[in-house]
PDB file of C-alpha atoms in Angstrom:
ATOM      1  CA  ASN A   1     -37.055  81.158 -25.701  1.00  0.00           C
ATOM      2  CA  ALA A   2     -37.906  84.699 -26.151  1.00  0.00           C
ATOM      3  CA  GLY A   3     -41.429  84.564 -24.750  1.00  0.00           C
ATOM      4  CA  ASN A   4     -40.036  83.829 -21.230  1.00  0.00           C
ATOM      5  CA  LEU A   5     -37.589  87.202 -21.582  1.00  0.00           C
ATOM      6  CA  HIS A   6     -40.304  89.232 -22.891  1.00  0.00           C
ATOM      7  CA  ALA A   7     -42.422  88.105 -20.049  1.00  0.00           C
ATOM      8  CA  ALA A   8     -39.148  88.243 -17.509  1.00  0.00           C
ATOM      9  CA  LEU A   9     -38.586  91.828 -18.359  1.00  0.00           C
ATOM     10  CA  GLN A  10     -41.858  92.643 -18.030  1.00  0.00           C
ATOM     11  CA  TYR A  11     -41.703  91.592 -14.645  1.00  0.00           C
ATOM     12  CA  ALA A  12     -38.389  92.944 -14.083  1.00  0.00           C
ATOM     13  CA  ILE A  13     -40.579  95.983 -14.726  1.00  0.00           C
ATOM     14  CA  ARG A  14     -43.025  95.681 -12.013  1.00  0.00           C
ATOM     15  CA  GLN A  15     -40.490  94.924  -9.539  1.00  0.00           C
ATOM     16  CA  GLY A  16     -38.197  97.738 -10.223  1.00  0.00           C
ATOM     17  CA  ASN A  17     -35.482  95.723 -10.907  1.00  0.00           C
ATOM     18  CA  VAL A  18     -33.771  98.305 -13.468  1.00  0.00           C
ATOM     19  CA  GLU A  19     -29.755  96.228 -13.465  1.00  0.00           C
ATOM     20  CA  LEU A  20     -32.304  92.988 -14.481  1.00  0.00           C
ATOM     21  CA  GLY A  21     -34.378  94.618 -16.690  1.00  0.00           C
ATOM     22  CA  PHE A  22     -32.117  96.050 -18.799  1.00  0.00           C
ATOM     23  CA  GLU A  23     -29.984  92.423 -19.297  1.00  0.00           C
ATOM     24  CA  LEU A  24     -33.125  91.143 -20.206  1.00  0.00           C
ATOM     25  CA  ALA A  25     -33.781  94.003 -22.719  1.00  0.00           C
ATOM     26  CA  GLN A  26     -30.096  93.277 -24.314  1.00  0.00           C
ATOM     27  CA  ALA A  27     -30.797  89.730 -24.948  1.00  0.00           C
ATOM     28  CA  LEU A  28     -34.123  90.537 -26.709  1.00  0.00           C
ATOM     29  CA  GLU A  29     -32.669  93.265 -29.142  1.00  0.00           C
ATOM     30  CA  PRO A  30     -32.209  90.525 -32.155  1.00  0.00           C
ATOM     31  CA  LEU A  31     -35.743  89.274 -31.632  1.00  0.00           C
ATOM     32  CA  TRP A  32     -36.727  93.279 -31.503  1.00  0.00           C
ATOM     33  CA  ASP A  33     -34.543  94.091 -34.308  1.00  0.00           C
ATOM     34  CA  GLY A  34     -34.907  91.074 -36.273  1.00  0.00           C
ATOM     35  CA  TYR A  35     -38.848  91.251 -36.856  1.00  0.00           C
ATOM     36  CA  GLY A  36     -38.930  95.346 -36.906  1.00  0.00           C
ATOM     37  CA  TYR A  37     -40.400  95.456 -33.302  1.00  0.00           C
ATOM     38  CA  GLY A  38     -38.668  98.659 -32.521  1.00  0.00           C
ATOM     39  CA  ARG A  39     -41.583 100.632 -31.337  1.00  0.00           C
ATOM     40  CA  GLU A  40     -42.439  97.871 -28.549  1.00  0.00           C
ATOM     41  CA  ARG A  41     -38.633  97.733 -27.500  1.00  0.00           C
ATOM     42  CA  LEU A  42     -38.585 101.757 -27.166  1.00  0.00           C
ATOM     43  CA  GLU A  43     -41.829 101.544 -24.571  1.00  0.00           C
ATOM     44  CA  LEU A  44     -40.518  98.633 -22.601  1.00  0.00           C
ATOM     45  CA  VAL A  45     -37.258 100.725 -21.929  1.00  0.00           C
ATOM     46  CA  LYS A  46     -38.440 103.743 -21.487  1.00  0.00           C
ATOM     47  CA  ALA A  47     -40.816 102.022 -18.360  1.00  0.00           C
ATOM     48  CA  LEU A  48     -36.890 100.962 -17.621  1.00  0.00           C
ATOM     49  CA  LEU A  49     -35.766 104.236 -17.682  1.00  0.00           C
ATOM     50  CA  ALA A  50     -38.798 105.808 -15.716  1.00  0.00           C
ATOM     51  CA  LEU A  51     -37.550 103.377 -12.568  1.00  0.00           C
ATOM     52  CA  PRO A  52     -35.225 104.614  -9.334  1.00  0.00           C
ATOM     53  CA  ASP A  53     -31.497 103.898 -10.837  1.00  0.00           C
ATOM     54  CA  GLU A  54     -28.993 104.269  -9.300  1.00  0.00           C
ATOM     55  CA  SER A  55     -26.196 102.992 -11.499  1.00  0.00           C
ATOM     56  CA  PRO A  56     -23.173 104.900 -12.028  1.00  0.00           C
ATOM     57  CA  PRO A  57     -23.084 107.641 -14.028  1.00  0.00           C
ATOM     58  CA  GLN A  58     -21.125 106.106 -17.101  1.00  0.00           C
ATOM     59  CA  VAL A  59     -23.674 103.713 -17.525  1.00  0.00           C
ATOM     60  CA  ARG A  60     -26.895 105.852 -16.770  1.00  0.00           C
ATOM     61  CA  THR A  61     -25.205 108.536 -19.831  1.00  0.00           C
ATOM     62  CA  ASP A  62     -24.785 105.947 -21.859  1.00  0.00           C
ATOM     63  CA  ARG A  63     -28.626 104.077 -20.937  1.00  0.00           C
ATOM     64  CA  LEU A  64     -30.028 107.154 -22.144  1.00  0.00           C
ATOM     65  CA  GLN A  65     -27.576 107.668 -25.205  1.00  0.00           C
ATOM     66  CA  LYS A  66     -29.004 104.448 -26.648  1.00  0.00           C
ATOM     67  CA  VAL A  67     -32.343 104.980 -25.962  1.00  0.00           C
ATOM     68  CA  SER A  68     -32.683 108.822 -27.156  1.00  0.00           C
ATOM     69  CA  ASP A  69     -31.229 107.064 -30.167  1.00  0.00           C
ATOM     70  CA  GLN A  70     -34.138 105.169 -30.739  1.00  0.00           C
ATOM     71  CA  ALA A  71     -36.323 107.410 -29.370  1.00  0.00           C
ATOM     72  CA  TRP A  72     -35.591 109.675 -32.431  1.00  0.00           C
ATOM     73  CA  GLN A  73     -35.309 106.782 -35.069  1.00  0.00           C
ATOM     74  CA  TYR A  74     -38.983 106.113 -34.045  1.00  0.00           C
ATOM     75  CA  SER A  75     -40.268 109.819 -34.379  1.00  0.00           C
ATOM     76  CA  ASP A  76     -40.606 110.069 -30.485  1.00  0.00           C
ATOM     77  CA  TYR A  77     -38.881 113.377 -30.839  1.00  0.00           C
ATOM     78  CA  GLU A  78     -40.161 114.691 -27.646  1.00  0.00           C
ATOM     79  CA  SER A  79     -38.882 111.869 -25.351  1.00  0.00           C
ATOM     80  CA  SER A  80     -35.626 111.537 -27.516  1.00  0.00           C
ATOM     81  CA  LEU A  81     -34.921 115.250 -26.745  1.00  0.00           C
ATOM     82  CA  ALA A  82     -35.536 114.378 -23.284  1.00  0.00           C
ATOM     83  CA  TYR A  83     -33.427 111.857 -22.618  1.00  0.00           C
ATOM     84  CA  SER A  84     -30.317 113.646 -24.452  1.00  0.00           C
ATOM     85  CA  ARG A  85     -30.762 116.854 -21.571  1.00  0.00           C
ATOM     86  CA  GLU A  86     -30.645 114.679 -18.774  1.00  0.00           C
ATOM     87  CA  GLY A  87     -28.093 112.938 -20.675  1.00  0.00           C
ATOM     88  CA  ALA A  88     -25.994 116.081 -21.504  1.00  0.00           C
ATOM     89  CA  GLY A  89     -26.848 117.190 -17.603  1.00  0.00           C
ATOM     90  CA  LEU A  90     -25.704 114.643 -16.270  1.00  0.00           C
ATOM     91  CA  ALA A  91     -22.311 114.257 -17.541  1.00  0.00           C
ATOM     92  CA  ARG A  92     -21.512 117.907 -16.603  1.00  0.00           C
ATOM     93  CA  ARG A  93     -22.496 117.291 -13.509  1.00  0.00           C
ATOM     94  CA  GLN A  94     -20.177 114.084 -13.046  1.00  0.00           C
ATOM     95  CA  GLY A  95     -17.205 115.956 -15.691  1.00  0.00           C
ATOM     96  CA  LEU A  96     -18.143 113.773 -18.536  1.00  0.00           C
ATOM     97  CA  PRO A  97     -17.675 116.518 -21.072  1.00  0.00           C
ATOM     98  CA  SER A  98     -17.040 113.591 -24.110  1.00  0.00           C
ATOM     99  CA  ARG A  99     -21.288 113.077 -23.867  1.00  0.00           C
ATOM    100  CA  GLN A 100     -21.581 117.149 -25.720  1.00  0.00           C
ATOM    101  CA  PRO A 101     -20.252 116.596 -29.092  1.00  0.00           C
ATOM    102  CA  LEU A 102     -22.782 113.302 -28.806  1.00  0.00           C
ATOM    103  CA  TYR A 103     -25.787 115.133 -28.015  1.00  0.00           C
ATOM    104  CA  LEU A 104     -25.318 118.303 -30.602  1.00  0.00           C
ATOM    105  CA  ASN A 105     -24.741 115.029 -33.211  1.00  0.00           C
ATOM    106  CA  ARG A 106     -28.374 113.732 -31.886  1.00  0.00           C
ATOM    107  CA  LEU A 107     -30.031 117.123 -31.830  1.00  0.00           C
ATOM    108  CA  GLY A 108     -29.134 117.633 -35.374  1.00  0.00           C
ATOM    109  CA  ARG A 109     -30.702 114.449 -36.539  1.00  0.00           C
ATOM    110  CA  ILE A 110     -33.574 115.209 -34.338  1.00  0.00           C
ATOM    111  CA  LEU A 111     -34.038 118.464 -36.535  1.00  0.00           C
ATOM    112  CA  ILE A 112     -33.100 116.768 -39.464  1.00  0.00           C
ATOM    113  CA  GLN A 113     -36.193 114.443 -39.109  1.00  0.00           C
ATOM    114  CA  GLN A 114     -38.403 117.697 -38.188  1.00  0.00           C
ATOM    115  CA  GLU A 115     -36.593 119.745 -41.181  1.00  0.00           C
ATOM    116  CA  ARG A 116     -35.628 122.457 -39.226  1.00  0.00           C
ATOM    117  CA  LEU A 117     -32.612 122.724 -41.669  1.00  0.00           C
ATOM    118  CA  LEU A 118     -30.514 125.550 -40.805  1.00  0.00           C
ATOM    119  CA  GLU A 119     -31.168 124.399 -36.901  1.00  0.00           C
ATOM    120  CA  ALA A 120     -29.596 121.042 -37.578  1.00  0.00           C
ATOM    121  CA  ARG A 121     -26.775 122.606 -39.213  1.00  0.00           C
ATOM    122  CA  GLN A 122     -25.996 124.627 -36.361  1.00  0.00           C
ATOM    123  CA  ALA A 123     -26.013 121.947 -34.104  1.00  0.00           C
ATOM    124  CA  LEU A 124     -23.620 119.394 -36.012  1.00  0.00           C
ATOM    125  CA  GLU A 125     -21.231 122.340 -36.687  1.00  0.00           C
ATOM    126  CA  GLU A 126     -20.743 122.706 -33.573  1.00  0.00           C
ATOM    127  CA  SER A 127     -20.548 118.707 -32.602  1.00  0.00           C
ATOM    128  CA  TYR A 128     -18.393 118.410 -35.501  1.00  0.00           C
ATOM    129  CA  SER A 129     -16.074 121.426 -34.386  1.00  0.00           C
ATOM    130  CA  LEU A 130     -16.139 119.531 -30.389  1.00  0.00           C
ATOM    131  CA  ALA A 131     -15.837 116.101 -32.117  1.00  0.00           C
ATOM    132  CA  GLN A 132     -12.169 117.371 -34.397  1.00  0.00           C
ATOM    133  CA  ALA A 133     -11.162 118.554 -30.518  1.00  0.00           C
ATOM    134  CA  ASP A 134     -11.857 115.299 -29.021  1.00  0.00           C
ATOM    135  CA  PRO A 135     -12.032 112.672 -31.584  1.00  0.00           C
ATOM    136  CA  ALA A 136     -12.219 109.640 -28.721  1.00  0.00           C
ATOM    137  CA  GLY A 137     -15.427 111.051 -27.756  1.00  0.00           C
ATOM    138  CA  LEU A 138     -17.309 111.316 -30.895  1.00  0.00           C
ATOM    139  CA  ASN A 139     -15.831 110.625 -34.211  1.00  0.00           C
ATOM    140  CA  PRO A 140     -16.397 113.625 -36.509  1.00  0.00           C
ATOM    141  CA  GLY A 141     -17.776 111.544 -39.444  1.00  0.00           C
ATOM    142  CA  SER A 142     -20.633 111.494 -37.559  1.00  0.00           C
ATOM    143  CA  PRO A 143     -21.870 115.026 -37.555  1.00  0.00           C
ATOM    144  CA  LEU A 144     -19.926 115.024 -41.623  1.00  0.00           C
ATOM    145  CA  ALA A 145     -22.295 112.732 -42.854  1.00  0.00           C
ATOM    146  CA  GLN A 146     -25.570 114.180 -41.307  1.00  0.00           C
ATOM    147  CA  LEU A 147     -24.021 118.071 -42.266  1.00  0.00           C
ATOM    148  CA  GLY A 148     -23.928 116.133 -45.910  1.00  0.00           C
ATOM    149  CA  GLU A 149     -27.813 114.840 -45.284  1.00  0.00           C
ATOM    150  CA  VAL A 150     -28.326 118.268 -44.811  1.00  0.00           C
ATOM    151  CA  ALA A 151     -26.989 119.724 -47.868  1.00  0.00           C
ATOM    152  CA  LEU A 152     -28.438 116.867 -50.078  1.00  0.00           C
ATOM    153  CA  PHE A 153     -32.163 117.672 -48.904  1.00  0.00           C
ATOM    154  CA  GLU A 154     -31.226 121.294 -49.140  1.00  0.00           C
ATOM    155  CA  GLY A 155     -30.255 120.547 -53.030  1.00  0.00           C
ATOM    156  CA  ARG A 156     -26.535 121.756 -52.649  1.00  0.00           C
ATOM    157  CA  LEU A 157     -24.841 118.625 -54.128  1.00  0.00           C
ATOM    158  CA  GLU A 158     -21.681 119.352 -54.734  1.00  0.00           C
ATOM    159  CA  ASP A 159     -21.685 120.695 -51.209  1.00  0.00           C
ATOM    160  CA  ALA A 160     -22.897 117.094 -50.210  1.00  0.00           C
ATOM    161  CA  ARG A 161     -21.052 115.358 -51.642  1.00  0.00           C
ATOM    162  CA  ARG A 162     -17.670 117.361 -50.366  1.00  0.00           C
ATOM    163  CA  LEU A 163     -18.871 116.630 -46.707  1.00  0.00           C
ATOM    164  CA  PHE A 164     -19.560 112.871 -47.785  1.00  0.00           C
ATOM    165  CA  ASP A 165     -16.165 112.733 -48.722  1.00  0.00           C
ATOM    166  CA  GLU A 166     -14.726 113.743 -45.762  1.00  0.00           C
ATOM    167  CA  ALA A 167     -16.751 112.161 -44.189  1.00  0.00           C
ATOM    168  CA  ARG A 168     -15.710 108.355 -45.517  1.00  0.00           C
ATOM    169  CA  ALA A 169     -12.476 110.167 -44.712  1.00  0.00           C
ATOM    170  CA  TRP A 170     -13.064 109.946 -41.002  1.00  0.00           C
ATOM    171  CA  LEU A 171     -16.205 106.863 -40.670  1.00  0.00           C
ATOM    172  CA  SER A 172     -14.729 103.196 -39.899  1.00  0.00           C
ATOM    173  CA  PRO A 173     -17.085 100.095 -39.647  1.00  0.00           C
ATOM    174  CA  GLU A 174     -17.842 100.897 -35.854  1.00  0.00           C
ATOM    175  CA  GLU A 175     -19.795 103.944 -37.219  1.00  0.00           C
ATOM    176  CA  ALA A 176     -21.788 101.481 -39.788  1.00  0.00           C
ATOM    177  CA  ILE A 177     -25.489 104.025 -39.532  1.00  0.00           C
ATOM    178  CA  PHE A 178     -23.009 106.772 -40.596  1.00  0.00           C
ATOM    179  CA  LEU A 179     -21.353 104.888 -43.348  1.00  0.00           C
ATOM    180  CA  ALA A 180     -24.764 103.650 -44.490  1.00  0.00           C
ATOM    181  CA  MET A 181     -26.417 107.271 -44.693  1.00  0.00           C
ATOM    182  CA  THR A 182     -22.856 108.422 -46.683  1.00  0.00           C
ATOM    183  CA  TYR A 183     -22.968 105.597 -49.099  1.00  0.00           C
ATOM    184  CA  THR A 184     -26.841 105.499 -49.667  1.00  0.00           C
ATOM    185  CA  ASP A 185     -26.906 109.972 -50.229  1.00  0.00           C
ATOM    186  CA  LEU A 186     -24.313 109.251 -52.450  1.00  0.00           C
ATOM    187  CA  ALA A 187     -26.248 106.550 -53.996  1.00  0.00           C
ATOM    188  CA  GLU A 188     -28.896 109.643 -53.913  1.00  0.00           C
ATOM    189  CA  ILE A 189     -27.235 112.673 -55.394  1.00  0.00           C
ATOM    190  CA  ALA A 190     -25.887 110.294 -58.449  1.00  0.00           C
ATOM    191  CA  LEU A 191     -29.290 108.776 -59.486  1.00  0.00           C
ATOM    192  CA  ILE A 192     -30.381 113.236 -59.520  1.00  0.00           C
ATOM    193  CA  GLN A 193     -27.443 113.221 -61.499  1.00  0.00           C
ATOM    194  CA  LEU A 194     -28.076 110.004 -64.045  1.00  0.00           C
ATOM    195  CA  ASP A 195     -24.994 108.841 -63.431  1.00  0.00           C
ATOM    196  CA  TYR A 196     -26.597 105.216 -62.907  1.00  0.00           C
ATOM    197  CA  ALA A 197     -23.202 103.939 -63.138  1.00  0.00           C
ATOM    198  CA  HIS A 198     -21.730 105.748 -59.505  1.00  0.00           C
ATOM    199  CA  ALA A 199     -25.410 104.828 -58.385  1.00  0.00           C
ATOM    200  CA  ILE A 200     -24.652 101.256 -58.202  1.00  0.00           C
ATOM    201  CA  ASN A 201     -21.454 101.717 -57.179  1.00  0.00           C
ATOM    202  CA  TRP A 202     -22.313 103.689 -53.935  1.00  0.00           C
ATOM    203  CA  LEU A 203     -25.319 101.278 -52.798  1.00  0.00           C
ATOM    204  CA  GLN A 204     -23.207  98.167 -53.798  1.00  0.00           C
ATOM    205  CA  GLN A 205     -20.719 100.023 -50.792  1.00  0.00           C
ATOM    206  CA  ALA A 206     -23.638 100.949 -48.869  1.00  0.00           C
ATOM    207  CA  ALA A 207     -25.061  97.246 -48.772  1.00  0.00           C
ATOM    208  CA  PRO A 208     -22.704  95.809 -45.233  1.00  0.00           C
ATOM    209  CA  PHE A 209     -24.306  98.484 -43.196  1.00  0.00           C
ATOM    210  CA  VAL A 210     -27.636  99.482 -43.911  1.00  0.00           C
ATOM    211  CA  ASP A 211     -29.021  96.266 -41.678  1.00  0.00           C
ATOM    212  CA  VAL A 212     -27.934  98.588 -38.874  1.00  0.00           C
ATOM    213  CA  HIS A 213     -31.176 100.246 -38.304  1.00  0.00           C
ATOM    214  CA  ILE A 214     -34.631 100.013 -39.834  1.00  0.00           C
ATOM    215  CA  ARG A 215     -34.364 103.642 -40.863  1.00  0.00           C
ATOM    216  CA  ARG A 216     -31.130 103.040 -42.393  1.00  0.00           C
ATOM    217  CA  MET A 217     -32.539 100.164 -44.633  1.00  0.00           C
ATOM    218  CA  LEU A 218     -35.672 101.644 -45.808  1.00  0.00           C
ATOM    219  CA  ALA A 219     -33.837 104.323 -47.319  1.00  0.00           C
ATOM    220  CA  TYR A 220     -31.468 101.461 -48.998  1.00  0.00           C
ATOM    221  CA  LEU A 221     -34.801 100.438 -50.259  1.00  0.00           C
ATOM    222  CA  CYS A 222     -35.991 103.881 -51.901  1.00  0.00           C
ATOM    223  CA  ALA A 223     -32.451 104.218 -53.212  1.00  0.00           C
ATOM    224  CA  ALA A 224     -32.440 100.798 -54.356  1.00  0.00           C
ATOM    225  CA  ALA A 225     -35.829 100.943 -56.401  1.00  0.00           C
ATOM    226  CA  GLY A 226     -34.585 104.550 -58.322  1.00  0.00           C
ATOM    227  CA  VAL A 227     -32.016 102.070 -59.576  1.00  0.00           C
ATOM    228  CA  LEU A 228     -34.178  99.733 -60.601  1.00  0.00           C
ATOM    229  CA  LEU A 229     -35.834 101.854 -62.757  1.00  0.00           C
ATOM    230  CA  GLN A 230     -32.895 104.591 -63.716  1.00  0.00           C
ATOM    231  CA  ALA A 231     -30.831 101.006 -65.175  1.00  0.00           C
ATOM    232  CA  PRO A 232     -30.336 101.046 -68.660  1.00  0.00           C
ATOM    233  CA  ASP A 233     -32.078  98.157 -70.086  1.00  0.00           C
ATOM    234  CA  SER A 234     -34.797  98.704 -67.341  1.00  0.00           C
ATOM    235  CA  ALA A 235     -38.322  97.072 -68.245  1.00  0.00           C
ATOM    236  CA  GLN A 236     -41.186  95.790 -66.741  1.00  0.00           C
ATOM    237  CA  THR A 237     -39.005  93.063 -64.431  1.00  0.00           C
ATOM    238  CA  ALA A 238     -37.317  95.709 -62.850  1.00  0.00           C
ATOM    239  CA  ALA A 239     -40.118  97.874 -62.758  1.00  0.00           C
ATOM    240  CA  PHE A 240     -42.229  95.589 -61.005  1.00  0.00           C
ATOM    241  CA  THR A 241     -39.786  94.827 -58.505  1.00  0.00           C
ATOM    242  CA  ALA A 242     -38.863  98.313 -57.747  1.00  0.00           C
ATOM    243  CA  ALA A 243     -42.738  98.565 -56.597  1.00  0.00           C
ATOM    244  CA  CYS A 244     -42.266  95.333 -54.195  1.00  0.00           C
ATOM    245  CA  LEU A 245     -39.186  97.317 -52.754  1.00  0.00           C
ATOM    246  CA  ILE A 246     -41.606  99.920 -52.699  1.00  0.00           C
ATOM    247  CA  GLY A 247     -44.101  97.814 -50.947  1.00  0.00           C
ATOM    248  CA  ALA A 248     -41.963  96.397 -48.350  1.00  0.00           C
ATOM    249  CA  SER A 249     -40.843 100.091 -47.785  1.00  0.00           C
ATOM    250  CA  GLN A 250     -43.963 101.128 -46.773  1.00  0.00           C
ATOM    251  CA  ALA A 251     -45.358  97.797 -44.955  1.00  0.00           C
ATOM    252  CA  LEU A 252     -41.727  97.721 -42.982  1.00  0.00           C
ATOM    253  CA  SER A 253     -42.666 101.524 -41.689  1.00  0.00           C
ATOM    254  CA  ASP A 254     -46.001 100.796 -40.668  1.00  0.00           C
ATOM    255  CA  ARG A 255     -44.785  98.366 -38.662  1.00  0.00           C
ATOM    256  CA  SER A 256     -41.476  99.356 -37.098  1.00  0.00           C
ATOM    257  CA  GLY A 257     -43.623 103.133 -36.935  1.00  0.00           C
ATOM    258  CA  VAL A 258     -40.769 104.725 -38.700  1.00  0.00           C
ATOM    259  CA  ILE A 259     -41.143 107.854 -40.802  1.00  0.00           C
ATOM    260  CA  LEU A 260     -38.911 108.413 -43.028  1.00  0.00           C
ATOM    261  CA  ALA A 261     -37.374 112.181 -44.319  1.00  0.00           C
ATOM    262  CA  ALA A 262     -39.602 114.175 -46.321  1.00  0.00           C
ATOM    263  CA  TYR A 263     -36.607 113.621 -49.163  1.00  0.00           C
ATOM    264  CA  TYR A 264     -37.569 110.622 -49.142  1.00  0.00           C
ATOM    265  CA  GLN A 265     -41.105 109.722 -48.724  1.00  0.00           C
ATOM    266  CA  GLN A 266     -41.304 112.550 -51.559  1.00  0.00           C
ATOM    267  CA  ALA A 267     -38.535 110.333 -53.757  1.00  0.00           C
ATOM    268  CA  LEU A 268     -40.613 107.071 -53.099  1.00  0.00           C
ATOM    269  CA  ALA A 269     -43.596 109.186 -54.417  1.00  0.00           C
ATOM    270  CA  THR A 270     -42.055 109.868 -57.342  1.00  0.00           C
ATOM    271  CA  ARG A 271     -40.533 106.714 -58.080  1.00  0.00           C
ATOM    272  CA  GLY A 272     -44.196 104.406 -57.451  1.00  0.00           C
ATOM    273  CA  GLU A 273     -45.394 107.054 -60.056  1.00  0.00           C
ATOM    274  CA  ALA A 274     -42.682 106.146 -61.832  1.00  0.00           C
ATOM    275  CA  ALA A 275     -43.243 102.430 -61.410  1.00  0.00           C
ATOM    276  CA  ARG A 276     -47.205 102.669 -61.801  1.00  0.00           C
ATOM    277  CA  GLN A 277     -46.713 104.404 -65.269  1.00  0.00           C
ATOM    278  CA  ARG A 278     -44.553 101.617 -66.635  1.00  0.00           C
ATOM    279  CA  LEU A 279     -46.864  98.883 -65.178  1.00  0.00           C
ATOM    280  CA  GLY A 280     -49.785  99.878 -65.404  1.00  0.00           C
ATOM    281  CA  ASP A 281     -52.560  99.850 -61.974  1.00  0.00           C
ATOM    282  CA  THR A 282     -53.438  96.387 -62.094  1.00  0.00           C
ATOM    283  CA  ALA A 283     -49.963  95.170 -61.820  1.00  0.00           C
ATOM    284  CA  TYR A 284     -48.138  97.825 -59.540  1.00  0.00           C
ATOM    285  CA  HIS A 285     -51.114  97.476 -56.874  1.00  0.00           C
ATOM    286  CA  GLU A 286     -50.051  93.606 -57.588  1.00  0.00           C
ATOM    287  CA  ALA A 287     -46.278  94.638 -56.976  1.00  0.00           C
ATOM    288  CA  VAL A 288     -47.077  96.651 -53.690  1.00  0.00           C
ATOM    289  CA  GLU A 289     -48.931  94.228 -52.223  1.00  0.00           C
ATOM    290  CA  ALA A 290     -46.531  91.536 -52.947  1.00  0.00           C
ATOM    291  CA  GLY A 291     -43.483  93.882 -51.558  1.00  0.00           C
ATOM    292  CA  ARG A 292     -45.811  94.190 -48.876  1.00  0.00           C
ATOM    293  CA  LEU A 293     -45.367  90.486 -47.691  1.00  0.00           C
ATOM    294  CA  LEU A 294     -41.917  90.106 -47.814  1.00  0.00           C
ATOM    295  CA  ARG A 295     -40.000  89.558 -44.235  1.00  0.00           C
ATOM    296  CA  LYS A 296     -37.396  92.302 -43.143  1.00  0.00           C
ATOM    297  CA  VAL A 297     -34.355  89.912 -44.248  1.00  0.00           C
ATOM    298  CA  GLU A 298     -36.236  89.156 -47.814  1.00  0.00           C
ATOM    299  CA  ALA A 299     -36.736  92.583 -48.886  1.00  0.00           C
ATOM    300  CA  LEU A 300     -33.166  93.628 -47.898  1.00  0.00           C
ATOM    301  CA  GLU A 301     -31.991  90.328 -50.210  1.00  0.00           C
ATOM    302  CA  LEU A 302     -34.084  91.553 -53.233  1.00  0.00           C
ATOM    303  CA  ALA A 303     -32.408  94.982 -52.501  1.00  0.00           C
ATOM    304  CA  ILE A 304     -28.732  93.488 -53.110  1.00  0.00           C
ATOM    305  CA  LYS A 305     -29.104  91.386 -54.878  1.00  0.00           C
ATOM    306  CA  LEU A 306     -30.765  93.974 -57.959  1.00  0.00           C
ATOM    307  CA  SER A 307     -28.155  96.431 -56.796  1.00  0.00           C
TER     308      SER A 307
END
């Protein structure tokens, strides 16, 4: 069972058994993802990476890439940068050039989270150029989607829409996290422009992909709350549900350690205030607390059902 796997992983770390440790970590992925215990996963896998590792360079770079991704998802930017740089250096030394656009793509993500948007754009533009030259190494839609998010955060809505449209032409279901980003951010653009019909359409297209990671789910819950508050026949019930989604987002963020970018934090605050104004303080806080009690799957089902 999960408890035995967890104990076995800790034993593998104590014994320095890297291969067994990573096998057990992979087996525990559904538990960590299902209950939102990403921070625990990150710390255990970081301990595995710190052990002497004689695996082939390709295996090591793949592990470094995955843990770097997990680290930035949970706002451990220092570790994410360190693993990215180690992976990129190992790739260069071992003749694995396809890792360079991946590193730049991830660097752009970290810089976005740190609100260093100009630097993010520069890294992502270089990543996109390299990916265009060798799409087998990185789907060009990945940096394009992130460039679209930079444009959204900078308020360049038409540039953002164009970049997302270009990204959609490249992306396939294998790049679910970037499809989730693209469709959810297109919904955000529609909400800014008070285009409810397109906002709900984009959210419906995002729905199959948003469970790929907690960060994308949090962004989806935020956008779904915005759609509920902007619905043409929006009433008290819609506002109560929007507040539930805001509460669920808060609880999931607290439990997982994932911190959304400033754009989404501001959007949640604005939408929370709109719901509070409509419901009154007592009903609003009741709705938020009800949302905080929802499990991850319940919150996502509620958002998908109502959007």
